[in-house]
Short mmCIF file of C-alpha atoms in Angstrom, two decimals:
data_model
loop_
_atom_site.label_atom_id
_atom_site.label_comp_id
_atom_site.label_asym_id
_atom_site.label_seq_id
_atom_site.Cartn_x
_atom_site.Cartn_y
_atom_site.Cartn_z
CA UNK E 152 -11.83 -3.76 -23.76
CA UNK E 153 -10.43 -3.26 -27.03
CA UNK E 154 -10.20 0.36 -27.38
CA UNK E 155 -6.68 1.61 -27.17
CA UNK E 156 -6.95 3.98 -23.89
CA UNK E 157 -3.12 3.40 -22.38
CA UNK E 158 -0.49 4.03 -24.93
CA UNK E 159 2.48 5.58 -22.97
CA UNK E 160 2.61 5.89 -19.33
CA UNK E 161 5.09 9.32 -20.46
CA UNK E 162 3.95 13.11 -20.03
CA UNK E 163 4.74 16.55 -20.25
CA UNK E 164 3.83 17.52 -16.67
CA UNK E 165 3.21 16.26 -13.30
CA UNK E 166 -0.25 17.36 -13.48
CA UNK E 167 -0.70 15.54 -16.73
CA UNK E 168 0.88 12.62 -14.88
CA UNK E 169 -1.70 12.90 -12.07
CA UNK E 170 -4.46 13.14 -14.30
CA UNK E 171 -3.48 9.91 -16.21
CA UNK E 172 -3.36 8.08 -12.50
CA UNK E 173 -6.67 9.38 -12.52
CA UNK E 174 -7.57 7.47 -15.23
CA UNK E 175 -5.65 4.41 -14.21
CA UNK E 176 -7.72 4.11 -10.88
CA UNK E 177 -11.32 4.36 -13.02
CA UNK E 178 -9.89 1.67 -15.57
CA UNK E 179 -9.12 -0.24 -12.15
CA UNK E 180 -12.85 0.10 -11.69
CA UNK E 181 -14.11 -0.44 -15.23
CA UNK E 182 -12.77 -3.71 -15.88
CA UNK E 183 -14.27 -4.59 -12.76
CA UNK E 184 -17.82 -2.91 -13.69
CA UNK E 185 -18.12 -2.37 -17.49
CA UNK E 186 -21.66 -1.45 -17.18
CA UNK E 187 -21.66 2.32 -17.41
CA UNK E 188 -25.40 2.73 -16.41
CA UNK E 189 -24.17 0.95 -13.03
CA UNK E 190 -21.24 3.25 -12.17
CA UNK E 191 -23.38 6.31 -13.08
CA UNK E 192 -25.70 4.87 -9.83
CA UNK E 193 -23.13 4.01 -7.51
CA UNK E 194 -21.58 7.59 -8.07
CA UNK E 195 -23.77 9.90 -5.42
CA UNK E 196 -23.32 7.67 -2.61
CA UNK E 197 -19.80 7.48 -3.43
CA UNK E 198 -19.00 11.04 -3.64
CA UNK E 199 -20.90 11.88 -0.84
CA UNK E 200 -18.92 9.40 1.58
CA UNK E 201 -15.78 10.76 2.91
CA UNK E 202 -14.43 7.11 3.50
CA UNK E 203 -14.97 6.66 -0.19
CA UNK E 204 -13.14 9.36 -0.77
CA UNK E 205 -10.03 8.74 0.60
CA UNK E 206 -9.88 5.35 -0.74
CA UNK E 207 -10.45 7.05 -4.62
CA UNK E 208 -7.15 9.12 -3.25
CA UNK E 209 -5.31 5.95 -2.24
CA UNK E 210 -5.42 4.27 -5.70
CA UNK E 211 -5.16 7.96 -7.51
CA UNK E 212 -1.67 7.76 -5.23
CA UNK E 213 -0.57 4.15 -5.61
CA UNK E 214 -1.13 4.59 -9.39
CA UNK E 215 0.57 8.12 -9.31
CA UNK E 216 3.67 6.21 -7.86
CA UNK E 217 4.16 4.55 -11.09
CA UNK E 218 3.57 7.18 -13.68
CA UNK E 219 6.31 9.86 -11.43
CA UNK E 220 8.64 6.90 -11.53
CA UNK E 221 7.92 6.29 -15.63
CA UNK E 222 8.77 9.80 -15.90
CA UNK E 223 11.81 10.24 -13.62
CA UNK E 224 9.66 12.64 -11.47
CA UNK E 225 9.43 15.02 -14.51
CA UNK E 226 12.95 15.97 -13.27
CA UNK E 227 14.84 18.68 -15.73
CA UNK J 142 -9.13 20.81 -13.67
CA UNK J 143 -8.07 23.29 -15.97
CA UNK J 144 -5.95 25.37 -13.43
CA UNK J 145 -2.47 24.10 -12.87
CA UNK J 146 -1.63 23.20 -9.91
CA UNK J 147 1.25 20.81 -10.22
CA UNK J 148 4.00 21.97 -11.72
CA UNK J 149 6.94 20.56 -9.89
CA UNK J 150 7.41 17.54 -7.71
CA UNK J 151 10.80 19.11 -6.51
CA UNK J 152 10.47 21.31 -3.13
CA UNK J 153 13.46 22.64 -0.95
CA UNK J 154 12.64 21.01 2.28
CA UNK J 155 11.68 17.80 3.42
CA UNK J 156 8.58 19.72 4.87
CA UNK J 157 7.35 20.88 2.25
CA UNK J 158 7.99 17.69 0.35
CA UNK J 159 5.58 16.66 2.86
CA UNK J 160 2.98 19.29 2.61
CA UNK J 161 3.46 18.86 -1.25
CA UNK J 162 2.13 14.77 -0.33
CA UNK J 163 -0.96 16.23 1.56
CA UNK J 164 -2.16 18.58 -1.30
CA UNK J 165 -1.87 15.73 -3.70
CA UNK J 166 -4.01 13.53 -1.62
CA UNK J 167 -6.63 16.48 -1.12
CA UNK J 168 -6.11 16.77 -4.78
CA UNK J 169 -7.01 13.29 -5.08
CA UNK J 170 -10.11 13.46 -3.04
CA UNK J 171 -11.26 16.94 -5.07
CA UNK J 172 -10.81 15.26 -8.53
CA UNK J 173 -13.74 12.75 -7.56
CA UNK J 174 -15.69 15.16 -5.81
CA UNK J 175 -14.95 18.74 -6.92
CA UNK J 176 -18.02 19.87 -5.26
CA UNK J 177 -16.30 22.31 -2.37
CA UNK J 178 -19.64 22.96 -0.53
CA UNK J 179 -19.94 18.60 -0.23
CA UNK J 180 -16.65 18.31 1.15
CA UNK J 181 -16.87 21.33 3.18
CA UNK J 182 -20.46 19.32 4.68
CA UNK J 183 -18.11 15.74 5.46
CA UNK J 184 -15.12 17.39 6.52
CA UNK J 185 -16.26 18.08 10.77
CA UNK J 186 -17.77 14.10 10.87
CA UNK J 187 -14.64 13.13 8.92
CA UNK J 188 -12.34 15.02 11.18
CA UNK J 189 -13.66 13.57 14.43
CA UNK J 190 -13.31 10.04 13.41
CA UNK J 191 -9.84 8.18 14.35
CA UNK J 192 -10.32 6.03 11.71
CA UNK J 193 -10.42 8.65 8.77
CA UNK J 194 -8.00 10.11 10.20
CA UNK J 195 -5.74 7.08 9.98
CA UNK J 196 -6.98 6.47 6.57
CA UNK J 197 -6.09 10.34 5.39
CA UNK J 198 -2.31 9.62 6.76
CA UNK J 199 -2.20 6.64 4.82
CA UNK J 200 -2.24 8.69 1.60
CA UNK J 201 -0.47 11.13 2.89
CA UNK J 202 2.24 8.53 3.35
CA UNK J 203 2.13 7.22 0.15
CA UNK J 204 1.99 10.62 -1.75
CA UNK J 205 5.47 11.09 0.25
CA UNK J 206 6.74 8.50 -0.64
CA UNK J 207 6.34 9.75 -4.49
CA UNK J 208 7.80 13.19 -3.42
CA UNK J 209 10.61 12.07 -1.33
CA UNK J 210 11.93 9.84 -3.98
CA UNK J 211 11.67 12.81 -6.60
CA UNK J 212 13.29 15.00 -4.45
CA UNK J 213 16.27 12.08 -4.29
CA UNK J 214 14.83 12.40 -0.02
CA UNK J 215 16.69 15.68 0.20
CA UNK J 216 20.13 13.96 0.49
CA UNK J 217 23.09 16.84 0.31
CA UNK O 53 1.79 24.71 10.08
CA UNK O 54 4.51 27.17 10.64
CA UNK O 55 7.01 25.29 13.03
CA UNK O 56 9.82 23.81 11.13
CA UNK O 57 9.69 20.06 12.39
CA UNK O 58 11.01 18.26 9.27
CA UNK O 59 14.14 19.06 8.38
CA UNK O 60 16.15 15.66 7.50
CA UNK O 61 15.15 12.23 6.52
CA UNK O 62 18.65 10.95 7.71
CA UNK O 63 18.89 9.12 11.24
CA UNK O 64 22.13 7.50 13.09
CA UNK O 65 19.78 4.88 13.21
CA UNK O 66 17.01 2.43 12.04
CA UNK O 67 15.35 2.76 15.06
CA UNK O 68 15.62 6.54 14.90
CA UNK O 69 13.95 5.94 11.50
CA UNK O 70 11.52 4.08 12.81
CA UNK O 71 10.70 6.67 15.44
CA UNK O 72 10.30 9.31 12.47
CA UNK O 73 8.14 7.56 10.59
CA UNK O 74 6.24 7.71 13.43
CA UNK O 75 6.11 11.41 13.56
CA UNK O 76 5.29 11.21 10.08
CA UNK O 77 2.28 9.05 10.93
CA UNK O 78 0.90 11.35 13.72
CA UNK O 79 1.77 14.47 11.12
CA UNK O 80 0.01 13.31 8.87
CA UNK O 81 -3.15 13.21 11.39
CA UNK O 82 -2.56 16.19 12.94
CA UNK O 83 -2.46 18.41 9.30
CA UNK O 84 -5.97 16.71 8.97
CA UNK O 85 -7.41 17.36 12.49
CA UNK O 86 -5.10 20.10 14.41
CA UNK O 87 -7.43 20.17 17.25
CA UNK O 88 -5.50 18.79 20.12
CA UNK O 89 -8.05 18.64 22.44
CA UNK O 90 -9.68 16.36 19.94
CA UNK O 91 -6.76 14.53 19.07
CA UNK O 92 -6.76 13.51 22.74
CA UNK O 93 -10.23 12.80 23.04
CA UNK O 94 -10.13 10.68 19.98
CA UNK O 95 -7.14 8.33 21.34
CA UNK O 96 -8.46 6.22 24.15
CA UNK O 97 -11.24 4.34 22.00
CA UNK O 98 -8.58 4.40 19.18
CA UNK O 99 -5.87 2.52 21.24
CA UNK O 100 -7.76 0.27 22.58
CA UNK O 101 -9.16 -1.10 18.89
CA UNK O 102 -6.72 -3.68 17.74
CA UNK O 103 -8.38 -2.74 13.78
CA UNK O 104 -7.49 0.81 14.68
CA UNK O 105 -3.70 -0.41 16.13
CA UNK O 106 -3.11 -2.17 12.81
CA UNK O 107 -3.78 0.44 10.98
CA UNK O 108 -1.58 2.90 12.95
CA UNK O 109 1.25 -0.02 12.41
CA UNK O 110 0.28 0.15 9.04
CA UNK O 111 0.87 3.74 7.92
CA UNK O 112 4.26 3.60 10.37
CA UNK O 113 5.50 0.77 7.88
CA UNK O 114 4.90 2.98 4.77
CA UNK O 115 6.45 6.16 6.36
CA UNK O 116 9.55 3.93 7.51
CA UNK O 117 9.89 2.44 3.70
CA UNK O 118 10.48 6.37 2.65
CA UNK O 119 12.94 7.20 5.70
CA UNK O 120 14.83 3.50 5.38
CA UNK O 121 14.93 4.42 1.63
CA UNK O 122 16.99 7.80 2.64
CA UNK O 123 19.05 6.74 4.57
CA UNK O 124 19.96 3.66 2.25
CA UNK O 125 19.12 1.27 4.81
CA UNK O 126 21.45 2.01 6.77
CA UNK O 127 24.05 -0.14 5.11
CA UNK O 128 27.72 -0.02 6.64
CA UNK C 191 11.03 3.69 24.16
CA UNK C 192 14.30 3.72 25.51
CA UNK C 193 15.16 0.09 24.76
CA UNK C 194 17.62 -0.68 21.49
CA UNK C 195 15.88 -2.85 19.41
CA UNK C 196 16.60 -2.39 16.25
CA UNK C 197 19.92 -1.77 15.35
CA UNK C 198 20.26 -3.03 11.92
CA UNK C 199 17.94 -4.02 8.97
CA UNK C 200 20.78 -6.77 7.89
CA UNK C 201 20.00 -10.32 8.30
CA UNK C 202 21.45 -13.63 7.26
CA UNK C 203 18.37 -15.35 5.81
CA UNK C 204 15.16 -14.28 4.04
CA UNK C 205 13.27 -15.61 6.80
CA UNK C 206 15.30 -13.98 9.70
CA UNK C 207 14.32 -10.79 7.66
CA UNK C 208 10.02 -12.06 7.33
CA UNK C 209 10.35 -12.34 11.25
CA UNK C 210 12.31 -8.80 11.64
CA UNK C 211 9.20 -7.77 9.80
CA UNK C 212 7.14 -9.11 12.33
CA UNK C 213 8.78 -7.14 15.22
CA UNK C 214 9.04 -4.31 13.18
CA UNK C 215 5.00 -4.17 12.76
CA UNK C 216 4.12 -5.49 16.11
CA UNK C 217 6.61 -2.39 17.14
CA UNK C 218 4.52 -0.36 15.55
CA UNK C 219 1.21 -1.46 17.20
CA UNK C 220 3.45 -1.02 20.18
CA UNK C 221 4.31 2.73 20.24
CA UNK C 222 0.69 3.52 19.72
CA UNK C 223 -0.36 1.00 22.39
CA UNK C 224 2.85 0.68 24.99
CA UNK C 225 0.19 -1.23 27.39
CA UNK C 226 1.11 -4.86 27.41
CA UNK C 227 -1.76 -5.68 29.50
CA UNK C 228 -4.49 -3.80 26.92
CA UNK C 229 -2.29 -5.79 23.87
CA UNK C 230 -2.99 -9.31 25.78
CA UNK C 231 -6.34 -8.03 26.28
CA UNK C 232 -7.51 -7.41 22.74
CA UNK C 233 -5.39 -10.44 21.44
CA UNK C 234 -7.80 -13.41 21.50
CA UNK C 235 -10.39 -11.60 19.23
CA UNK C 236 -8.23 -10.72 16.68
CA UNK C 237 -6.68 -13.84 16.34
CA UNK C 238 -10.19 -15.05 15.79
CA UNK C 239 -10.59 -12.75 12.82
CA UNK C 240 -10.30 -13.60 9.36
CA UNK C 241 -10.29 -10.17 8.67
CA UNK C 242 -7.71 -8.59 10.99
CA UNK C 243 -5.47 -11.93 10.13
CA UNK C 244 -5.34 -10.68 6.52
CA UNK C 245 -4.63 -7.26 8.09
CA UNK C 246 -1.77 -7.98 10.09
CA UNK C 247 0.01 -9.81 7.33
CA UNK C 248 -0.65 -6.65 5.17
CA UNK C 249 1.88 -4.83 7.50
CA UNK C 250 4.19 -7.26 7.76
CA UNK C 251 4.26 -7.94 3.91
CA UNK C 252 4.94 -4.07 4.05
CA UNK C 253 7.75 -4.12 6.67
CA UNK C 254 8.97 -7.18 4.40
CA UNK C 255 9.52 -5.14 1.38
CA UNK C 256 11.93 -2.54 3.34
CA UNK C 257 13.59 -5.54 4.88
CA UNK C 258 14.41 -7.71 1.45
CA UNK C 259 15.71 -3.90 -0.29
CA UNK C 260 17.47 -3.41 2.41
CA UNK C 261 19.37 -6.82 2.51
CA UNK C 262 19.32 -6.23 -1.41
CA UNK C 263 17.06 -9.55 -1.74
CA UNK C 264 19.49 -11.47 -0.18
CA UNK C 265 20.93 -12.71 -3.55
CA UNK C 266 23.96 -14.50 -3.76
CA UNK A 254 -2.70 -24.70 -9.70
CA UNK A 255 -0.97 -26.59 -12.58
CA UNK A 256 -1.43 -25.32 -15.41
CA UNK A 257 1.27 -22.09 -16.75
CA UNK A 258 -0.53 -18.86 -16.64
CA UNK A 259 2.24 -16.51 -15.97
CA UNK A 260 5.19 -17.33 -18.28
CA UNK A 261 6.59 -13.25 -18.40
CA UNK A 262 5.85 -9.65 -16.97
CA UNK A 263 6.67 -8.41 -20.61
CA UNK A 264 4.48 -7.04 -22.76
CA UNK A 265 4.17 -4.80 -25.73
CA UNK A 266 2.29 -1.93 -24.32
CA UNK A 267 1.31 -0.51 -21.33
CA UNK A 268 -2.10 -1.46 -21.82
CA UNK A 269 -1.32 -5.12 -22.28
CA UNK A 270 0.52 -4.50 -18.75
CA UNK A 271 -2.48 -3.12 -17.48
CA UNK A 272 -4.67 -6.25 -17.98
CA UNK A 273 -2.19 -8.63 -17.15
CA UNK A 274 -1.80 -6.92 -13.86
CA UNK A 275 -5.85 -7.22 -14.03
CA UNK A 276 -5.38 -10.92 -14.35
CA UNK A 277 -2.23 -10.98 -11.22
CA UNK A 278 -5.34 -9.18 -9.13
CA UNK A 279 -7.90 -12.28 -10.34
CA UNK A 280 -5.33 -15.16 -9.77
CA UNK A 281 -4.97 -13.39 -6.27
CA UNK A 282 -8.54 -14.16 -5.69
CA UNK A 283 -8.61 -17.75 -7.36
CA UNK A 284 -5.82 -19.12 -4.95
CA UNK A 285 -7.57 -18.51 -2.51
CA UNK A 286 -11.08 -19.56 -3.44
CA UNK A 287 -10.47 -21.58 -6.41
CA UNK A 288 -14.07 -22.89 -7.03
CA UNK A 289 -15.74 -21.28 -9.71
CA UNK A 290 -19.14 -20.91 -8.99
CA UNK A 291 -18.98 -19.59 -5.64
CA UNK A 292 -16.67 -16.84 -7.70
CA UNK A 293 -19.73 -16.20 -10.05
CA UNK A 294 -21.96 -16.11 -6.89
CA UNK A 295 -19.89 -13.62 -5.22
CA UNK A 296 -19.99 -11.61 -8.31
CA UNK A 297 -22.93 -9.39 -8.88
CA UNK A 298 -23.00 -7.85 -5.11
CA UNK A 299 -19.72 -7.12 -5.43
CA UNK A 300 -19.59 -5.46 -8.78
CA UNK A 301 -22.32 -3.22 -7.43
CA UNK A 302 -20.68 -2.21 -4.46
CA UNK A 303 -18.44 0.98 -5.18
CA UNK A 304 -16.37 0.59 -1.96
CA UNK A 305 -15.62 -3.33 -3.70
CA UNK A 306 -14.71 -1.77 -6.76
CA UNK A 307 -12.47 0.94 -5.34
CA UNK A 308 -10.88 -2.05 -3.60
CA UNK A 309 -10.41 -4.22 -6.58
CA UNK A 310 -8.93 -1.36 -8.80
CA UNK A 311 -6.40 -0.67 -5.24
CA UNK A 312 -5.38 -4.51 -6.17
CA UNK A 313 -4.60 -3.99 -9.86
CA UNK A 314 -3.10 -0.21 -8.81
CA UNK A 315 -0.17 -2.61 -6.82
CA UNK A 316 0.37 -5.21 -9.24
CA UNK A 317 0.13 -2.37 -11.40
CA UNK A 318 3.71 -1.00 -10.25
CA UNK A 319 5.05 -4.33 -10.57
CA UNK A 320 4.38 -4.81 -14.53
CA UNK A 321 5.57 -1.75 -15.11
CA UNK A 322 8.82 -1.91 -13.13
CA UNK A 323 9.18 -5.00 -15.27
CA UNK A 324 8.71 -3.30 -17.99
CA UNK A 325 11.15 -0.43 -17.43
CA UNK A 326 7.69 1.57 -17.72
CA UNK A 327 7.66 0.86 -21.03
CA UNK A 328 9.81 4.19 -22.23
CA UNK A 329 11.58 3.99 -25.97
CA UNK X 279 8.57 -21.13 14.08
CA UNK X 280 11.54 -23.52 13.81
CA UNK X 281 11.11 -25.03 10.44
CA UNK X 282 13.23 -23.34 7.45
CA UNK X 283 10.50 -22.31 5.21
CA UNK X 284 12.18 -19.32 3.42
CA UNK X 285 15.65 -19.81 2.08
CA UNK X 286 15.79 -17.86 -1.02
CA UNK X 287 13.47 -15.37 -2.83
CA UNK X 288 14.68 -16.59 -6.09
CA UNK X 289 12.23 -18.35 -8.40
CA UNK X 290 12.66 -20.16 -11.87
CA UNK X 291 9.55 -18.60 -13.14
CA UNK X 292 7.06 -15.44 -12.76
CA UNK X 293 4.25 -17.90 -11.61
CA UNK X 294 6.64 -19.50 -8.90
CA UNK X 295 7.55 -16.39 -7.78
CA UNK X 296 3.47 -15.03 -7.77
CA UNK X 297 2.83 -18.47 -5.86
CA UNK X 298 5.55 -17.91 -3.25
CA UNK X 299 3.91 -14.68 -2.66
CA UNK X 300 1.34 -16.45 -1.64
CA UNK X 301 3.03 -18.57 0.75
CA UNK X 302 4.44 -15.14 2.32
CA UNK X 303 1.23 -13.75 3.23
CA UNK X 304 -0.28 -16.95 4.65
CA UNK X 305 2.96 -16.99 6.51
CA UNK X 306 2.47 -13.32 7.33
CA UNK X 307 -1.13 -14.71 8.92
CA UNK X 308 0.43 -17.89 10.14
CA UNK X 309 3.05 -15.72 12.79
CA UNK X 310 -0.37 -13.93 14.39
CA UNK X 311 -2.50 -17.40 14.51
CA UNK X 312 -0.39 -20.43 14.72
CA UNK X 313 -3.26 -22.40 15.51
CA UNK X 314 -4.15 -24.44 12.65
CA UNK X 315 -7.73 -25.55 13.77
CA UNK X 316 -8.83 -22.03 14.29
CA UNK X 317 -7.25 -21.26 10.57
CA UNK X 318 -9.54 -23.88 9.15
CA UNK X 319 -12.70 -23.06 11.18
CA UNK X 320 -12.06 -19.57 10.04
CA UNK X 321 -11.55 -20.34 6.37
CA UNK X 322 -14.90 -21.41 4.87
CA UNK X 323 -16.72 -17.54 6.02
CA UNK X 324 -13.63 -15.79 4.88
CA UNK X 325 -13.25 -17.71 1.28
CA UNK X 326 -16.85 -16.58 0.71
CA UNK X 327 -16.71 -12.91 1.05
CA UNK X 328 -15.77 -11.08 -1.48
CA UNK X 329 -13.80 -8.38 0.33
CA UNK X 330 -11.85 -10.78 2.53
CA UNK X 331 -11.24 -12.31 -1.14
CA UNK X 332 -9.97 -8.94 -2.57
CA UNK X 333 -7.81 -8.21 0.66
CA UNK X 334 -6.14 -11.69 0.63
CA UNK X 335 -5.18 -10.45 -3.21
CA UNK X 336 -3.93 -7.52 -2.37
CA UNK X 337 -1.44 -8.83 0.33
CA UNK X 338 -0.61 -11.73 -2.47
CA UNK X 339 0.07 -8.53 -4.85
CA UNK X 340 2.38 -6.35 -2.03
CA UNK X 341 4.28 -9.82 -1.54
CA UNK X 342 4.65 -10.43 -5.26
CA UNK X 343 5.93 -6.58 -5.70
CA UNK X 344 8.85 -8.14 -3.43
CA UNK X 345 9.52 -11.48 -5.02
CA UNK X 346 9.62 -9.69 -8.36
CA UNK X 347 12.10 -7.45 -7.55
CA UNK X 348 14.06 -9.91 -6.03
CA UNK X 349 14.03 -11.98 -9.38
CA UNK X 350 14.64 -8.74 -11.38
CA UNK X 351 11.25 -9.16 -12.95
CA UNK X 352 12.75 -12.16 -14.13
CA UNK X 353 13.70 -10.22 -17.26
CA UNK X 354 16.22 -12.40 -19.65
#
């Protein structure tokens, strides 16, 4: 992928934060699956399976590990 | 998302630290499938099954872990 | 849940660390599924699933990373 | 369990520590299944299993991580 | 393997840290199957398979945290 | 097992480090199965699914996590 989509792992809140390990986990997917039409027909099943589910909030939380830790827990 | 929900990874007790780790992973789970009435349908199958269960600890675990180190794990 | 059953991370021991990270396992269930009475009906089938077992032993290894992490291993 | 056995994460060799994370995930198998007769029981199959193989060295690999912080890598 | 594929965990960006952990997750794979074409024949069920790609991106997640430890998350 | 087969976690290089995390999780597999005929008559089936594939990879990647650390990212 050439676009530049990851340029600091830094942000202003913890929300922000989980929102970018959001994005981390569906980059995790994308480089697997670059074929957008494809993800678009995996996605009902997907959300509709509550095993599938947790396992989206596994990698949202393994990837949220590392962006609290880039940004000393957003501690004052 | 556009309400905020996560403002502070820092909580006063180690129990809340840990209730802090189970809204995340909800949060995580909600962020791929905002749809409350879908989740509202999985949640009795999902809550009957030892195995989701398992799995739902699991990221509750890991979310912890992320909250527990923030929260320097509460030392005095 | 309204019972205060988390208050310290710290333990005399590793093996009293160990033992809480089992608590944190089973909390992390029971904040899912609070149903005791299914909780117990669940458990036979589980224990008797070595996949199931593994995974138990799995989530107890994450929870005991956090509580070993507290109480800085434990070092003399 | 009443038993001491674990009284210290501290070992003299990196592979003293790998085996400590053996007993420390085959503990945790152990407190959700205490019976030794069910464990022998379900044994055979999962040693046949590719899968649950891969599993099992997932915890330990786990346990591992604690044990190597906790013996600070055992560097010189 | 012979040849030298992983000569640093440095890179400039957190991007470039993202697809080398991308690669660590591939190189995973390859030592364990290291012929090609049974790779390429495994491929296209498994890129449409969103419980695969959940697990893949749970790979590069992990060795995700690693590059960016390395990398002191990559903060000025 | 009797042999020494861990001594240090210290590596020269990254890659030696990535491919002694791969000797810790065949070990991790190696404790639960000693039987080496039963490893190879399991091998072929597992080294041609693509999820055993991706599991194998991501104990490689939790093992690596340690060996890294161990080697301080082997930063200069």
């Amino acid at each position: 992928m050439s676009d530049a989509w990851l340029t600091t792992l830094i942000t202003a809140t913890p929300q922000e934060g989980f929102e970018l390990a959001i994005t981390l986990s569906r980059r995790g997917v994308k480089y697997t699956q670059p074929d957008v039409a494809t993800l678009k027909r995996l996605r009902p099943a997907y959300a509709e399976s509550a095993d599938a589910l947790t396992a989206a909030s596994q990698v949202v939380a393994i990837n949220f590990q590392t962006v609290a830790a880039a940004n000393n827990y957003w501690r004052r």
